[in-house]
mmCIF file of C-alpha atoms in Angstrom:
data_model
loop_
_atom_site.group_PDB
_atom_site.id
_atom_site.type_symbol
_atom_site.label_atom_id
_atom_site.label_comp_id
_atom_site.label_asym_id
_atom_site.label_seq_id
_atom_site.Cartn_x
_atom_site.Cartn_y
_atom_site.Cartn_z
ATOM 1 C CA UNK A 287 -14.560 21.519 20.604
ATOM 2 C CA UNK A 288 -14.540 23.689 17.456
ATOM 3 C CA UNK A 289 -16.623 22.348 14.571
ATOM 4 C CA UNK A 290 -14.616 20.700 11.759
ATOM 5 C CA UNK A 291 -17.447 21.301 9.285
ATOM 6 C CA UNK A 292 -16.263 22.725 5.964
ATOM 7 C CA UNK A 293 -18.019 25.309 3.867
ATOM 8 C CA UNK A 294 -19.023 24.195 0.391
ATOM 9 C CA UNK A 295 -16.211 25.975 -1.475
ATOM 10 C CA UNK A 296 -13.513 24.523 0.760
ATOM 11 C CA UNK A 297 -15.018 21.029 0.611
ATOM 12 C CA UNK A 298 -15.173 21.090 -3.204
ATOM 13 C CA UNK A 299 -11.590 22.355 -3.440
ATOM 14 C CA UNK A 300 -10.353 19.535 -1.206
ATOM 15 C CA UNK A 301 -12.438 16.903 -2.977
ATOM 16 C CA UNK A 302 -11.249 17.915 -6.459
ATOM 17 C CA UNK A 303 -7.608 18.106 -5.332
ATOM 18 C CA UNK A 304 -7.297 14.346 -5.901
ATOM 19 C CA UNK A 305 -8.000 14.893 -9.611
ATOM 20 C CA UNK A 306 -5.238 17.405 -10.379
ATOM 21 C CA UNK A 307 -3.584 15.008 -12.838
ATOM 22 C CA UNK A 308 -3.957 16.499 -16.320
ATOM 23 C CA UNK A 309 -5.375 13.189 -17.495
ATOM 24 C CA UNK A 310 -8.648 14.236 -15.873
ATOM 25 C CA UNK A 311 -8.873 17.498 -17.851
ATOM 26 C CA UNK A 312 -11.171 15.982 -20.484
ATOM 27 C CA UNK A 313 -13.795 15.118 -17.855
ATOM 28 C CA UNK A 314 -13.730 18.230 -15.648
ATOM 29 C CA UNK A 315 -17.447 18.803 -16.179
ATOM 30 C CA UNK A 316 -18.330 15.282 -15.069
ATOM 31 C CA UNK A 317 -16.048 15.631 -12.044
ATOM 32 C CA UNK A 318 -17.855 18.801 -11.014
ATOM 33 C CA UNK A 319 -21.103 16.817 -11.046
ATOM 34 C CA UNK A 320 -19.557 14.024 -8.971
ATOM 35 C CA UNK A 321 -18.158 16.582 -6.528
ATOM 36 C CA UNK A 322 -21.642 18.077 -6.121
ATOM 37 C CA UNK A 323 -22.984 14.638 -5.137
ATOM 38 C CA UNK A 324 -20.098 14.186 -2.703
ATOM 39 C CA UNK A 325 -20.892 17.576 -1.166
ATOM 40 C CA UNK A 326 -24.521 16.580 -0.630
ATOM 41 C CA UNK A 327 -23.439 13.296 1.019
ATOM 42 C CA UNK A 328 -21.066 15.283 3.248
ATOM 43 C CA UNK A 329 -23.650 17.945 4.087
ATOM 44 C CA UNK A 330 -26.263 15.329 5.011
ATOM 45 C CA UNK A 331 -23.682 13.145 6.811
ATOM 46 C CA UNK A 332 -24.525 9.979 4.867
ATOM 47 C CA UNK A 333 -21.961 7.829 6.668
ATOM 48 C CA UNK A 334 -23.490 4.505 5.609
ATOM 49 C CA UNK A 335 -25.560 4.990 2.448
ATOM 50 C CA UNK A 336 -26.279 1.264 2.078
ATOM 51 C CA UNK A 337 -27.999 -0.475 4.976
ATOM 52 C CA UNK A 338 -30.363 -3.338 5.751
ATOM 53 C CA UNK A 339 -32.283 -4.471 8.803
ATOM 54 C CA UNK A 340 -30.137 -6.154 11.454
ATOM 55 C CA UNK A 341 -32.458 -9.134 11.608
ATOM 56 C CA UNK A 342 -32.571 -12.141 13.901
ATOM 57 C CA UNK A 343 -29.880 -12.450 16.547
ATOM 58 C CA UNK A 344 -29.445 -8.712 17.157
ATOM 59 C CA UNK A 345 -30.801 -6.703 20.083
ATOM 60 C CA UNK A 346 -32.899 -4.554 17.739
ATOM 61 C CA UNK A 347 -33.757 -6.595 14.621
ATOM 62 C CA UNK A 348 -35.330 -3.526 12.973
ATOM 63 C CA UNK A 349 -32.221 -1.360 13.314
ATOM 64 C CA UNK A 350 -30.622 -0.408 9.984
ATOM 65 C CA UNK A 351 -27.058 -1.757 9.934
ATOM 66 C CA UNK A 352 -24.432 -0.866 7.356
ATOM 67 C CA UNK A 353 -23.965 -3.583 4.742
ATOM 68 C CA UNK A 354 -20.214 -2.969 5.093
ATOM 69 C CA UNK A 355 -20.380 -3.801 8.804
ATOM 70 C CA UNK A 356 -22.559 -6.857 8.227
ATOM 71 C CA UNK A 357 -20.047 -8.210 5.696
ATOM 72 C CA UNK A 358 -17.189 -7.614 8.148
ATOM 73 C CA UNK A 359 -19.183 -9.321 10.910
ATOM 74 C CA UNK A 360 -19.765 -12.374 8.698
ATOM 75 C CA UNK A 361 -16.054 -12.581 7.833
ATOM 76 C CA UNK A 362 -15.065 -12.423 11.508
ATOM 77 C CA UNK A 363 -17.551 -15.141 12.461
ATOM 78 C CA UNK A 364 -16.254 -17.392 9.689
ATOM 79 C CA UNK A 365 -12.686 -16.794 10.905
ATOM 80 C CA UNK A 366 -13.765 -17.666 14.446
ATOM 81 C CA UNK A 367 -15.104 -21.022 13.231
ATOM 82 C CA UNK A 368 -11.916 -21.686 11.274
ATOM 83 C CA UNK A 369 -9.785 -21.034 14.349
ATOM 84 C CA UNK A 370 -11.934 -23.278 16.539
ATOM 85 C CA UNK A 371 -11.648 -26.325 14.273
ATOM 86 C CA UNK A 372 -9.783 -29.179 15.937
ATOM 87 C CA UNK A 373 -8.564 -30.584 12.631
ATOM 88 C CA UNK A 374 -6.716 -28.751 9.896
ATOM 89 C CA UNK A 375 -3.373 -26.949 9.946
ATOM 90 C CA UNK A 376 -1.717 -24.791 12.574
ATOM 91 C CA UNK A 377 -2.466 -21.268 11.388
ATOM 92 C CA UNK A 378 0.304 -18.726 11.803
ATOM 93 C CA UNK A 379 0.053 -15.031 10.988
ATOM 94 C CA UNK A 380 3.286 -13.162 10.255
ATOM 95 C CA UNK A 381 3.007 -9.371 10.536
ATOM 96 C CA UNK A 382 5.642 -7.266 8.810
ATOM 97 C CA UNK A 383 5.329 -3.937 10.600
ATOM 98 C CA UNK A 384 7.804 -1.880 8.621
ATOM 99 C CA UNK A 385 6.527 0.881 6.348
ATOM 100 C CA UNK A 386 9.477 0.498 3.938
ATOM 101 C CA UNK A 387 9.143 -1.098 0.503
ATOM 102 C CA UNK A 388 11.103 -1.230 -2.724
ATOM 103 C CA UNK A 389 7.842 -0.546 -4.583
ATOM 104 C CA UNK A 390 7.705 3.080 -3.408
ATOM 105 C CA UNK A 391 9.948 5.423 -1.404
ATOM 106 C CA UNK A 392 12.691 4.557 -0.481
ATOM 107 C CA UNK A 393 12.901 1.954 -3.266
ATOM 108 C CA UNK A 394 14.454 -0.656 -0.977
ATOM 109 C CA UNK A 395 12.954 -3.497 1.018
ATOM 110 C CA UNK A 396 13.123 -3.404 4.804
ATOM 111 C CA UNK A 397 15.055 -5.609 7.170
ATOM 112 C CA UNK A 398 11.712 -6.382 8.812
ATOM 113 C CA UNK A 399 10.568 -7.964 5.540
ATOM 114 C CA UNK A 400 13.734 -10.045 5.390
ATOM 115 C CA UNK A 401 13.117 -11.179 8.981
ATOM 116 C CA UNK A 402 9.551 -12.070 7.996
ATOM 117 C CA UNK A 403 10.876 -14.180 5.125
ATOM 118 C CA UNK A 404 13.238 -16.033 7.462
ATOM 119 C CA UNK A 405 10.351 -16.755 9.823
ATOM 120 C CA UNK A 406 8.127 -17.861 6.948
ATOM 121 C CA UNK A 407 10.709 -20.375 5.710
ATOM 122 C CA UNK A 408 10.809 -21.888 9.198
ATOM 123 C CA UNK A 409 7.044 -21.859 9.726
ATOM 124 C CA UNK A 410 6.118 -23.311 6.324
ATOM 125 C CA UNK A 411 5.574 -26.933 7.375
ATOM 126 C CA UNK A 412 3.286 -29.752 6.302
ATOM 127 C CA UNK A 413 1.005 -29.093 9.261
ATOM 128 C CA UNK A 414 0.936 -25.287 8.997
ATOM 129 C CA UNK A 415 -0.812 -22.576 7.027
ATOM 130 C CA UNK A 416 1.114 -19.307 7.053
ATOM 131 C CA UNK A 417 -0.512 -15.967 6.264
ATOM 132 C CA UNK A 418 1.540 -12.802 5.691
ATOM 133 C CA UNK A 419 0.228 -9.383 6.660
ATOM 134 C CA UNK A 420 2.577 -6.868 5.046
ATOM 135 C CA UNK A 421 1.755 -3.473 6.521
ATOM 136 C CA UNK A 422 4.156 -1.730 4.114
ATOM 137 C CA UNK A 423 1.299 -1.968 1.607
ATOM 138 C CA UNK A 424 -0.308 0.962 3.410
ATOM 139 C CA UNK A 425 2.307 3.059 1.606
ATOM 140 C CA UNK A 426 2.883 1.139 -1.598
ATOM 141 C CA UNK A 427 -0.545 -0.153 -2.681
ATOM 142 C CA UNK A 428 -3.420 1.953 -3.989
ATOM 143 C CA UNK A 429 -6.502 1.975 -1.797
ATOM 144 C CA UNK A 430 -4.923 0.579 1.369
ATOM 145 C CA UNK A 431 -5.844 2.582 4.452
ATOM 146 C CA UNK A 432 -6.006 2.090 8.194
ATOM 147 C CA UNK A 433 -7.948 5.057 9.474
ATOM 148 C CA UNK A 434 -7.195 6.186 13.045
ATOM 149 C CA UNK A 435 -9.106 4.939 16.064
ATOM 150 C CA UNK A 436 -11.662 7.435 17.411
ATOM 151 C CA UNK A 437 -11.427 6.107 21.000
ATOM 152 C CA UNK A 438 -15.131 5.220 21.291
ATOM 153 C CA UNK A 439 -14.096 2.713 23.970
ATOM 154 C CA UNK A 440 -13.062 5.558 26.266
ATOM 155 C CA UNK A 441 -16.664 6.817 26.300
ATOM 156 C CA UNK A 442 -18.065 3.361 27.090
ATOM 157 C CA UNK A 443 -16.989 -0.165 26.250
ATOM 158 C CA UNK A 444 -20.347 -0.826 24.589
ATOM 159 C CA UNK A 445 -19.880 2.138 22.255
ATOM 160 C CA UNK A 446 -16.906 0.394 20.615
ATOM 161 C CA UNK A 447 -18.242 -2.222 18.197
ATOM 162 C CA UNK A 448 -16.553 -5.364 16.923
ATOM 163 C CA UNK A 449 -15.853 -5.281 14.063
ATOM 164 C CA UNK A 450 -15.242 -1.527 14.170
ATOM 165 C CA UNK A 451 -18.292 0.364 12.911
ATOM 166 C CA UNK A 452 -16.589 3.779 12.652
ATOM 167 C CA UNK A 453 -15.461 3.003 9.109
ATOM 168 C CA UNK A 454 -16.117 3.214 6.273
ATOM 169 C CA UNK A 455 -17.527 6.721 6.609
ATOM 170 C CA UNK A 456 -18.595 7.539 3.077
ATOM 171 C CA UNK A 457 -19.635 11.108 3.846
ATOM 172 C CA UNK A 458 -16.076 11.963 4.939
ATOM 173 C CA UNK A 459 -14.389 9.942 2.202
ATOM 174 C CA UNK A 460 -12.933 7.577 4.824
ATOM 175 C CA UNK A 461 -13.242 4.420 2.773
ATOM 176 C CA UNK A 462 -11.061 1.487 1.681
ATOM 177 C CA UNK A 463 -10.261 0.712 5.303
ATOM 178 C CA UNK A 464 -8.063 -2.383 5.576
ATOM 179 C CA UNK A 465 -9.053 -3.398 9.086
ATOM 180 C CA UNK A 466 -12.090 -5.407 7.988
ATOM 181 C CA UNK A 467 -9.633 -7.725 6.212
ATOM 182 C CA UNK A 468 -7.124 -7.663 9.078
ATOM 183 C CA UNK A 469 -9.535 -8.658 11.860
ATOM 184 C CA UNK A 470 -10.201 -12.124 10.342
ATOM 185 C CA UNK A 471 -6.456 -12.688 9.859
ATOM 186 C CA UNK A 472 -5.864 -12.325 13.606
ATOM 187 C CA UNK A 473 -9.024 -14.291 14.412
ATOM 188 C CA UNK A 474 -7.982 -17.276 12.269
ATOM 189 C CA UNK A 475 -4.464 -17.474 13.684
ATOM 190 C CA UNK A 476 -3.362 -19.906 16.364
ATOM 191 C CA UNK A 477 -0.097 -17.989 16.611
ATOM 192 C CA UNK A 478 1.106 -14.518 15.585
ATOM 193 C CA UNK A 479 4.692 -13.587 14.686
ATOM 194 C CA UNK A 480 4.973 -9.781 14.961
ATOM 195 C CA UNK A 481 7.974 -7.874 13.584
ATOM 196 C CA UNK A 482 8.684 -4.171 14.084
ATOM 197 C CA UNK A 483 11.564 -1.791 13.524
ATOM 198 C CA UNK A 484 12.226 0.947 16.065
ATOM 199 C CA UNK A 485 10.904 4.292 14.829
ATOM 200 C CA UNK A 486 11.806 7.107 17.227
ATOM 201 C CA UNK A 487 11.808 4.850 20.321
ATOM 202 C CA UNK A 488 8.436 3.402 19.288
ATOM 203 C CA UNK A 489 6.834 0.744 17.136
ATOM 204 C CA UNK A 490 6.229 1.670 13.503
ATOM 205 C CA UNK A 491 3.270 3.899 12.641
ATOM 206 C CA UNK A 492 1.513 1.114 10.636
ATOM 207 C CA UNK A 493 1.670 -1.183 13.668
ATOM 208 C CA UNK A 494 0.347 1.539 15.961
ATOM 209 C CA UNK A 495 -2.553 2.278 13.603
ATOM 210 C CA UNK A 496 -3.435 -1.421 13.551
ATOM 211 C CA UNK A 497 -3.038 -1.794 17.328
ATOM 212 C CA UNK A 498 -5.338 1.122 18.105
ATOM 213 C CA UNK A 499 -8.045 -0.198 15.783
ATOM 214 C CA UNK A 500 -7.772 -3.629 17.442
ATOM 215 C CA UNK A 501 -9.128 -2.220 20.716
ATOM 216 C CA UNK A 502 -12.513 -3.521 19.547
ATOM 217 C CA UNK A 503 -11.124 -7.067 19.871
ATOM 218 C CA UNK A 504 -10.704 -6.582 23.613
ATOM 219 C CA UNK A 505 -14.069 -6.454 25.337
ATOM 220 C CA UNK A 506 -16.074 -4.387 22.871
ATOM 221 C CA UNK A 507 -19.676 -4.691 21.691
ATOM 222 C CA UNK A 508 -20.546 -7.246 18.968
ATOM 223 C CA UNK A 509 -24.002 -5.734 18.395
ATOM 224 C CA UNK A 510 -24.256 -2.109 17.135
ATOM 225 C CA UNK A 511 -28.049 -2.322 17.261
ATOM 226 C CA UNK A 512 -27.858 -2.531 21.073
ATOM 227 C CA UNK A 513 -26.595 1.074 21.128
ATOM 228 C CA UNK A 514 -28.479 2.151 17.986
ATOM 229 C CA UNK A 515 -25.211 3.074 16.392
ATOM 230 C CA UNK A 516 -23.257 5.588 18.423
ATOM 231 C CA UNK A 517 -25.764 6.628 21.094
ATOM 232 C CA UNK A 518 -23.348 7.323 23.963
ATOM 233 C CA UNK A 519 -26.044 7.352 26.661
ATOM 234 C CA UNK A 520 -27.269 3.880 25.715
ATOM 235 C CA UNK A 521 -23.703 2.557 25.656
ATOM 236 C CA UNK A 522 -22.914 3.959 29.093
ATOM 237 C CA UNK A 523 -26.066 2.407 30.528
ATOM 238 C CA UNK A 524 -25.131 -0.998 29.099
ATOM 239 C CA UNK A 525 -21.626 -0.845 30.571
ATOM 240 C CA UNK A 526 -22.815 0.296 33.987
ATOM 241 C CA UNK A 527 -25.416 -2.497 34.082
ATOM 242 C CA UNK A 528 -22.535 -5.001 33.942
ATOM 243 C CA UNK A 529 -20.356 -5.620 30.938
ATOM 244 C CA UNK A 530 -18.780 -8.874 29.711
ATOM 245 C CA UNK A 531 -15.303 -7.967 28.484
ATOM 246 C CA UNK A 532 -14.944 -10.756 25.945
ATOM 247 C CA UNK A 533 -11.404 -11.039 24.591
ATOM 248 C CA UNK A 534 -11.556 -12.067 20.949
ATOM 249 C CA UNK A 535 -7.867 -13.096 20.819
ATOM 250 C CA UNK A 536 -7.673 -14.790 24.198
ATOM 251 C CA UNK A 537 -5.282 -17.735 24.282
ATOM 252 C CA UNK A 538 -3.623 -17.135 20.936
ATOM 253 C CA UNK A 539 0.147 -17.447 21.113
ATOM 254 C CA UNK A 540 2.629 -14.826 19.988
ATOM 255 C CA UNK A 541 6.251 -14.198 19.145
ATOM 256 C CA UNK A 542 7.694 -10.713 18.698
ATOM 257 C CA UNK A 543 10.920 -9.528 17.057
ATOM 258 C CA UNK A 544 12.030 -5.897 17.306
ATOM 259 C CA UNK A 545 15.165 -4.572 15.648
ATOM 260 C CA UNK A 546 16.836 -1.197 15.827
ATOM 261 C CA UNK A 547 20.097 0.490 14.953
ATOM 262 C CA UNK A 548 20.752 2.971 17.761
ATOM 263 C CA UNK A 549 18.337 2.737 20.705
ATOM 264 C CA UNK A 550 14.868 1.748 21.867
ATOM 265 C CA UNK A 551 14.657 -1.906 20.801
ATOM 266 C CA UNK A 552 14.155 -3.334 24.277
ATOM 267 C CA UNK A 553 11.435 -0.846 25.191
ATOM 268 C CA UNK A 554 9.524 -1.413 21.936
ATOM 269 C CA UNK A 555 9.710 -5.179 22.388
ATOM 270 C CA UNK A 556 8.386 -4.843 25.914
ATOM 271 C CA UNK A 557 5.621 -2.514 24.758
ATOM 272 C CA UNK A 558 4.430 -4.899 22.044
ATOM 273 C CA UNK A 559 4.680 -7.911 24.363
ATOM 274 C CA UNK A 560 2.762 -6.051 27.061
ATOM 275 C CA UNK A 561 0.073 -5.076 24.555
ATOM 276 C CA UNK A 562 -0.488 -8.643 23.365
ATOM 277 C CA UNK A 563 -0.411 -9.978 26.911
ATOM 278 C CA UNK A 564 -2.932 -7.333 27.983
ATOM 279 C CA UNK A 565 -5.436 -8.586 25.398
ATOM 280 C CA UNK A 566 -4.981 -12.083 26.859
ATOM 281 C CA UNK A 567 -2.694 -13.468 24.191
ATOM 282 C CA UNK A 568 0.035 -15.777 25.495
ATOM 283 C CA UNK A 569 3.807 -15.493 24.934
ATOM 284 C CA UNK A 570 5.087 -18.628 23.235
ATOM 285 C CA UNK A 571 8.219 -18.689 25.365
ATOM 286 C CA UNK A 572 11.330 -16.684 26.317
ATOM 287 C CA UNK A 573 13.054 -17.374 22.992
ATOM 288 C CA UNK A 574 10.036 -16.086 21.094
ATOM 289 C CA UNK A 575 10.571 -12.519 22.351
ATOM 290 C CA UNK A 576 13.583 -10.903 20.748
ATOM 291 C CA UNK A 577 15.041 -7.402 20.579
ATOM 292 C CA UNK A 578 18.308 -6.837 18.770
ATOM 293 C CA UNK A 579 20.438 -4.101 17.221
ATOM 294 C CA UNK A 580 21.551 -4.586 13.633
ATOM 295 C CA UNK A 581 24.423 -2.382 12.500
ATOM 296 C CA UNK A 582 24.539 -0.598 15.854
ATOM 297 C CA UNK A 583 25.609 3.028 15.302
ATOM 298 C CA UNK A 584 26.881 2.078 11.850
ATOM 299 C CA UNK A 585 25.947 3.826 8.558
ATOM 300 C CA UNK A 586 22.361 3.331 7.400
ATOM 301 C CA UNK A 587 23.738 2.817 3.894
ATOM 302 C CA UNK A 588 25.278 -0.509 4.916
ATOM 303 C CA UNK A 589 22.466 -1.787 7.154
ATOM 304 C CA UNK A 590 21.541 -4.683 4.852
ATOM 305 C CA UNK A 591 25.168 -5.758 4.681
ATOM 306 C CA UNK A 592 25.235 -5.653 8.479
ATOM 307 C CA UNK A 593 22.193 -7.918 8.562
ATOM 308 C CA UNK A 594 23.828 -10.310 6.079
ATOM 309 C CA UNK A 595 26.839 -10.611 8.376
ATOM 310 C CA UNK A 596 24.841 -11.059 11.558
ATOM 311 C CA UNK A 597 24.273 -14.806 11.387
ATOM 312 C CA UNK A 598 23.502 -14.911 15.098
ATOM 313 C CA UNK A 599 20.451 -12.647 14.878
ATOM 314 C CA UNK A 600 19.188 -14.607 11.864
ATOM 315 C CA UNK A 601 19.488 -17.807 13.929
ATOM 316 C CA UNK A 602 17.645 -16.123 16.807
ATOM 317 C CA UNK A 603 14.802 -15.228 14.450
ATOM 318 C CA UNK A 604 14.596 -18.866 13.378
ATOM 319 C CA UNK A 605 14.544 -19.918 17.035
ATOM 320 C CA UNK A 606 11.719 -17.458 17.744
ATOM 321 C CA UNK A 607 9.711 -18.960 14.877
ATOM 322 C CA UNK A 608 10.433 -22.514 16.031
ATOM 323 C CA UNK A 609 9.413 -21.607 19.588
ATOM 324 C CA UNK A 610 6.104 -20.210 18.362
ATOM 325 C CA UNK A 611 5.440 -23.285 16.246
ATOM 326 C CA UNK A 612 6.301 -25.626 19.107
ATOM 327 C CA UNK A 613 3.939 -23.774 21.427
ATOM 328 C CA UNK A 614 1.095 -23.754 18.878
ATOM 329 C CA UNK A 615 1.458 -27.475 18.265
ATOM 330 C CA UNK A 616 1.494 -28.183 22.004
ATOM 331 C CA UNK A 617 -1.554 -26.021 22.671
ATOM 332 C CA UNK A 618 -3.564 -27.687 19.927
ATOM 333 C CA UNK A 619 -2.520 -31.093 21.239
ATOM 334 C CA UNK A 620 -3.584 -30.117 24.756
ATOM 335 C CA UNK A 621 -0.092 -30.502 26.220
ATOM 336 C CA UNK A 622 0.907 -26.855 26.575
ATOM 337 C CA UNK A 623 0.702 -25.383 30.053
ATOM 338 C CA UNK A 624 0.230 -21.630 30.467
ATOM 339 C CA UNK A 625 -0.281 -21.357 34.211
ATOM 340 C CA UNK A 626 -2.897 -18.913 35.446
ATOM 341 C CA UNK A 627 -4.564 -18.143 32.128
ATOM 342 C CA UNK A 628 -7.881 -19.666 33.214
ATOM 343 C CA UNK A 629 -8.073 -17.707 36.457
ATOM 344 C CA UNK A 630 -10.792 -15.068 36.663
ATOM 345 C CA UNK A 631 -9.351 -11.608 37.190
ATOM 346 C CA UNK A 632 -11.054 -9.524 39.913
ATOM 347 C CA UNK A 633 -11.587 -6.643 37.484
ATOM 348 C CA UNK A 634 -11.443 -6.274 33.728
ATOM 349 C CA UNK A 635 -10.676 -2.593 33.189
#
């Protein structure tokens, strides 16, 4: 494939583009110096400028691991312990998948957010702890990014690390990646309530970015030192020697609500349900999977009014939340039956 490497002049022009605001005019000289350092980091490909030895418990204790990855690894392990506790509250994660927000374009909240609020009111109980993941903040909050998946898994399962080690990549300016905060949210949860609008017959782009980056939670490699970073040959050898496809989210329950205004809602709901089932999550029940049209073929300008009038769909959202909560409580009490989930599949991939 053609090299994406930039020449110095083009790199500096792109780097300094982010400082076009006239407020930076007084420090143009300093910015030129900073840009020169950034160019050197780019030229030398200093992806992870801060590292330390992997240490005990890793395949190669002397391998230099990124301090960013080690912090993400620690957060995931702490979340795993929190999830495994027999006492404590039922932990529910609500994911608002819409990109819309009143805090930036278009200046109006989404119906997905309103659905999330309905679910939260239902799920806020004495025995629950509800966490909200609002993916609209990718657009409305400074420094929120989900960088795209690079499909390391498709080279070899062992080349995909959990947590993802592709980011941050400081040499390319691919920093402030949100996924290291998102992984523990999913890990802590006993149940997940996922909400998406229909965007061109598909789930929203924030949801798809998150989904792709969650491939590392489905049978990936928890030890980057075992492949010495991204050594493809080592990763292929590990997979071919026999690979344990450990599912990080196995057994967690889910509910999904998809809403649209013209077409595609059923297909998106199926797609999201199939995705979560494929990573060994468990549907909470038939009433926890919902696809509905709000303001079907009506003006977009009155879509919130249409939602206000649709008391039935609001009640269905509440039922989806109640179904999820009932299933989570039953699973934690040991009374929920999900037939077949403990059977060993003849092949993993």
